[in-house]
mmCIF file of C-alpha atoms and ligand atoms in Angstrom:
data_model
loop_
_atom_site.group_PDB
_atom_site.id
_atom_site.type_symbol
_atom_site.label_atom_id
_atom_site.label_comp_id
_atom_site.label_asym_id
_atom_site.label_seq_id
_atom_site.Cartn_x
_atom_site.Cartn_y
_atom_site.Cartn_z
ATOM 1 C CA UNK Z 14 -2.131 10.368 13.692
ATOM 2 C CA UNK Z 15 -1.836 9.569 10.011
ATOM 3 C CA UNK Z 16 1.055 7.973 8.203
ATOM 4 C CA UNK Z 17 2.003 7.367 4.598
ATOM 5 C CA UNK Z 18 3.996 4.279 3.690
ATOM 6 C CA UNK Z 19 6.165 3.457 0.709
ATOM 7 C CA UNK Z 20 8.148 0.318 0.048
ATOM 8 C CA UNK Z 21 10.683 -1.144 -2.368
ATOM 9 C CA UNK Z 22 12.287 -4.560 -2.178
ATOM 10 C CA UNK Z 23 15.197 -6.056 -4.087
ATOM 11 C CA UNK Z 24 13.870 -7.803 -7.201
ATOM 12 C CA UNK Z 25 15.783 -10.982 -6.376
ATOM 13 C CA UNK Z 26 13.819 -11.323 -3.122
ATOM 14 C CA UNK Z 27 10.425 -11.023 -4.831
ATOM 15 C CA UNK Z 28 7.611 -13.489 -5.251
ATOM 16 C CA UNK Z 29 7.956 -15.235 -1.885
ATOM 17 C CA UNK Z 30 5.787 -13.048 0.344
ATOM 18 C CA UNK Z 31 8.683 -11.235 2.030
ATOM 19 C CA UNK Z 32 7.471 -7.773 1.028
ATOM 20 C CA UNK Z 33 3.942 -8.667 2.135
ATOM 21 C CA UNK Z 34 5.310 -9.708 5.533
ATOM 22 C CA UNK Z 35 7.422 -6.534 5.810
ATOM 23 C CA UNK Z 36 4.592 -4.145 4.940
ATOM 24 C CA UNK Z 37 2.258 -6.056 7.269
ATOM 25 C CA UNK Z 38 4.770 -5.637 10.111
ATOM 26 C CA UNK Z 39 5.105 -1.924 9.314
ATOM 27 C CA UNK Z 40 1.333 -1.457 9.609
ATOM 28 C CA UNK Z 41 1.447 -3.278 12.937
ATOM 29 C CA UNK Z 42 4.173 -0.940 14.193
ATOM 30 C CA UNK Z 43 2.213 2.115 12.980
ATOM 31 C CA UNK Z 44 -1.064 1.102 14.594
ATOM 32 C CA UNK Z 45 0.011 -0.721 17.753
ATOM 33 C CA UNK Z 46 3.187 1.180 18.708
ATOM 34 C CA UNK Z 47 2.796 4.621 17.109
ATOM 35 C CA UNK Z 48 -0.983 4.685 17.709
ATOM 36 C CA UNK Z 49 -1.760 5.863 14.175
ATOM 37 C CA UNK Z 50 -5.400 6.268 13.198
ATOM 38 C CA UNK Z 51 -4.943 5.967 9.430
ATOM 39 C CA UNK Z 52 -2.136 4.615 7.253
ATOM 40 C CA UNK Z 53 -2.232 5.127 3.503
ATOM 41 C CA UNK Z 54 -0.195 4.730 0.327
ATOM 42 C CA UNK Z 55 -0.399 6.051 -3.211
ATOM 43 C CA UNK Z 56 0.408 3.744 -6.106
ATOM 44 C CA UNK Z 57 0.655 4.001 -9.873
ATOM 45 C CA UNK Z 58 -2.388 2.064 -11.161
ATOM 46 C CA UNK Z 59 -0.103 0.080 -13.494
ATOM 47 C CA UNK Z 60 1.921 -1.237 -10.536
ATOM 48 C CA UNK Z 61 -0.166 -4.356 -10.019
ATOM 49 C CA UNK Z 62 2.357 -6.129 -7.765
ATOM 50 C CA UNK Z 63 2.222 -3.220 -5.338
ATOM 51 C CA UNK Z 64 -1.556 -2.806 -5.164
ATOM 52 C CA UNK Z 65 -2.076 -6.580 -5.019
ATOM 53 C CA UNK Z 66 0.245 -6.645 -2.002
ATOM 54 C CA UNK Z 67 -1.827 -3.958 -0.263
ATOM 55 C CA UNK Z 68 -5.057 -5.802 -1.033
ATOM 56 C CA UNK Z 69 -3.499 -9.020 0.305
ATOM 57 C CA UNK Z 70 -2.927 -7.410 3.710
ATOM 58 C CA UNK Z 71 -6.414 -5.919 3.831
ATOM 59 C CA UNK Z 72 -5.900 -2.300 2.804
ATOM 60 C CA UNK Z 73 -8.860 -0.742 0.991
ATOM 61 C CA UNK Z 74 -8.743 1.009 -2.381
ATOM 62 C CA UNK Z 75 -10.127 4.425 -1.432
ATOM 63 C CA UNK Z 76 -9.510 6.475 -4.540
ATOM 64 C CA UNK Z 77 -8.622 6.375 -8.198
ATOM 65 C CA UNK Z 78 -7.138 9.706 -9.210
ATOM 66 C CA UNK Z 79 -7.108 10.154 -12.974
ATOM 67 C CA UNK Z 80 -4.035 11.778 -14.549
ATOM 68 C CA UNK Z 81 -2.702 12.595 -11.091
ATOM 69 C CA UNK Z 82 0.995 12.448 -11.992
ATOM 70 C CA UNK Z 83 3.167 13.277 -14.940
ATOM 71 C CA UNK Z 84 5.800 10.833 -16.258
ATOM 72 C CA UNK Z 85 7.663 12.194 -19.255
ATOM 73 C CA UNK Z 86 4.956 13.069 -21.766
ATOM 74 C CA UNK Z 87 2.332 10.785 -20.216
ATOM 75 C CA UNK Z 88 -0.285 11.316 -17.539
ATOM 76 C CA UNK Z 89 -0.419 8.543 -14.942
ATOM 77 C CA UNK Z 90 -3.392 7.433 -12.821
ATOM 78 C CA UNK Z 91 -2.958 6.814 -9.101
ATOM 79 C CA UNK Z 92 -4.796 4.618 -6.573
ATOM 80 C CA UNK Z 93 -4.883 5.444 -2.877
ATOM 81 C CA UNK Z 94 -4.996 2.475 -0.497
ATOM 82 C CA UNK Z 95 -5.632 2.879 3.242
ATOM 83 C CA UNK Z 96 -6.430 1.161 6.507
ATOM 84 C CA UNK Z 97 -7.837 2.523 9.789
ATOM 85 C CA UNK Z 98 -6.842 1.478 13.313
ATOM 86 C CA UNK Z 99 -10.181 -0.199 14.060
ATOM 87 C CA UNK Z 100 -9.814 -2.266 10.906
ATOM 88 C CA UNK Z 101 -6.358 -3.405 11.966
ATOM 89 C CA UNK Z 102 -6.596 -3.932 15.712
ATOM 90 C CA UNK Z 103 -9.168 -6.771 15.716
ATOM 91 C CA UNK Z 104 -6.765 -8.778 13.504
ATOM 92 C CA UNK Z 105 -3.690 -8.091 15.655
HETATM 93 C C1 COA E 371 5.961 -3.809 -4.788
HETATM 94 C C2 COA E 371 6.871 -4.978 -4.481
HETATM 95 C C3 COA E 371 7.467 -4.817 -3.078
HETATM 96 C C4 COA E 371 6.041 -6.270 -4.571
HETATM 97 O O1 COA E 371 6.911 -7.390 -4.559
HETATM 98 P P1 COA E 371 6.307 -8.866 -4.566
HETATM 99 O O2 COA E 371 7.434 -9.789 -4.867
HETATM 100 O O3 COA E 371 5.080 -8.946 -5.441
HETATM 101 O O4 COA E 371 5.804 -9.066 -3.063
HETATM 102 P P2 COA E 371 6.069 -10.255 -2.061
HETATM 103 O O5 COA E 371 7.522 -10.389 -1.731
HETATM 104 O O6 COA E 371 5.163 -10.026 -0.895
HETATM 105 O O7 COA E 371 5.618 -11.554 -2.861
HETATM 106 C C5 COA E 371 4.259 -11.715 -3.216
HETATM 107 C C6 COA E 371 4.167 -12.915 -4.143
HETATM 108 O O8 COA E 371 4.642 -14.056 -3.443
HETATM 109 C C7 COA E 371 3.584 -15.022 -3.342
HETATM 110 N N1 COA E 371 3.724 -15.656 -2.027
HETATM 111 C C8 COA E 371 4.341 -16.837 -1.828
HETATM 112 N N2 COA E 371 4.351 -17.135 -0.541
HETATM 113 C C9 COA E 371 3.698 -16.150 0.100
HETATM 114 C C10 COA E 371 3.375 -15.906 1.480
HETATM 115 N N3 COA E 371 3.733 -16.753 2.451
HETATM 116 N N4 COA E 371 2.714 -14.747 1.802
HETATM 117 C C11 COA E 371 2.339 -13.890 0.852
HETATM 118 N N5 COA E 371 2.633 -14.063 -0.487
HETATM 119 C C12 COA E 371 3.303 -15.195 -0.844
HETATM 120 C C13 COA E 371 2.303 -14.241 -3.528
HETATM 121 O O9 COA E 371 1.270 -15.071 -4.014
HETATM 122 C C14 COA E 371 2.747 -13.226 -4.574
HETATM 123 O O10 COA E 371 2.808 -13.798 -5.850
HETATM 124 P P3 COA E 371 1.803 -13.344 -7.020
HETATM 125 O O11 COA E 371 1.960 -11.844 -7.190
HETATM 126 O O12 COA E 371 2.282 -14.121 -8.182
HETATM 127 O O13 COA E 371 0.446 -13.697 -6.529
HETATM 128 C C15 COA E 371 8.048 -5.069 -5.503
HETATM 129 O O14 COA E 371 7.497 -5.321 -6.781
HETATM 130 C C16 COA E 371 8.909 -3.813 -5.561
HETATM 131 O O15 COA E 371 9.755 -3.576 -4.683
HETATM 132 N N6 COA E 371 8.711 -2.994 -6.617
HETATM 133 C C17 COA E 371 9.503 -1.808 -6.840
HETATM 134 C C18 COA E 371 9.134 -0.663 -5.922
HETATM 135 C C19 COA E 371 7.651 -0.348 -5.937
HETATM 136 O O16 COA E 371 6.992 -0.395 -6.966
HETATM 137 N N7 COA E 371 7.149 -0.019 -4.735
HETATM 138 C C20 COA E 371 5.733 0.312 -4.528
HETATM 139 C C21 COA E 371 5.501 1.765 -4.749
HETATM 140 S S1 COA E 371 3.824 2.163 -4.289
#
């Protein structure tokens, strides 16, 4: 009853809210059709466009993991964003 989402959109379609609408629809499918209890996503803290999108649709920042991932010689921080069914359903 938990699901993890990830998303990537073509750069030339960016900046118009299309990704926001797509991720919003995916949450709706997860909660209303698949009856998920919790949907979450991990994101590189530097990826502001991605975590701003999740904030825009009402997901909560639940965690900030420090040096959670390795990229080349660098350690990368990660945020976890999530939403629960009872946070989603009243909006639907
Ligand atoms: C993450 C990603 C999908 C975000 O793309 P995006 O273009 O910022 O998202 P959207 O298409 O929803 O567009 C949002 C922008 O359109 C604007 N916008 C315009 N009309 C809008 C509308 N009707 N609804 C919502 N936003 C709207 C928003 O204000 C926002 O602009 P801002 O960031 O300047 O405030 C994209 O950067 C991407 O695919 N990146 C590569 C893969 C990646 O990093 N994935 C995430 C891994 S966790």
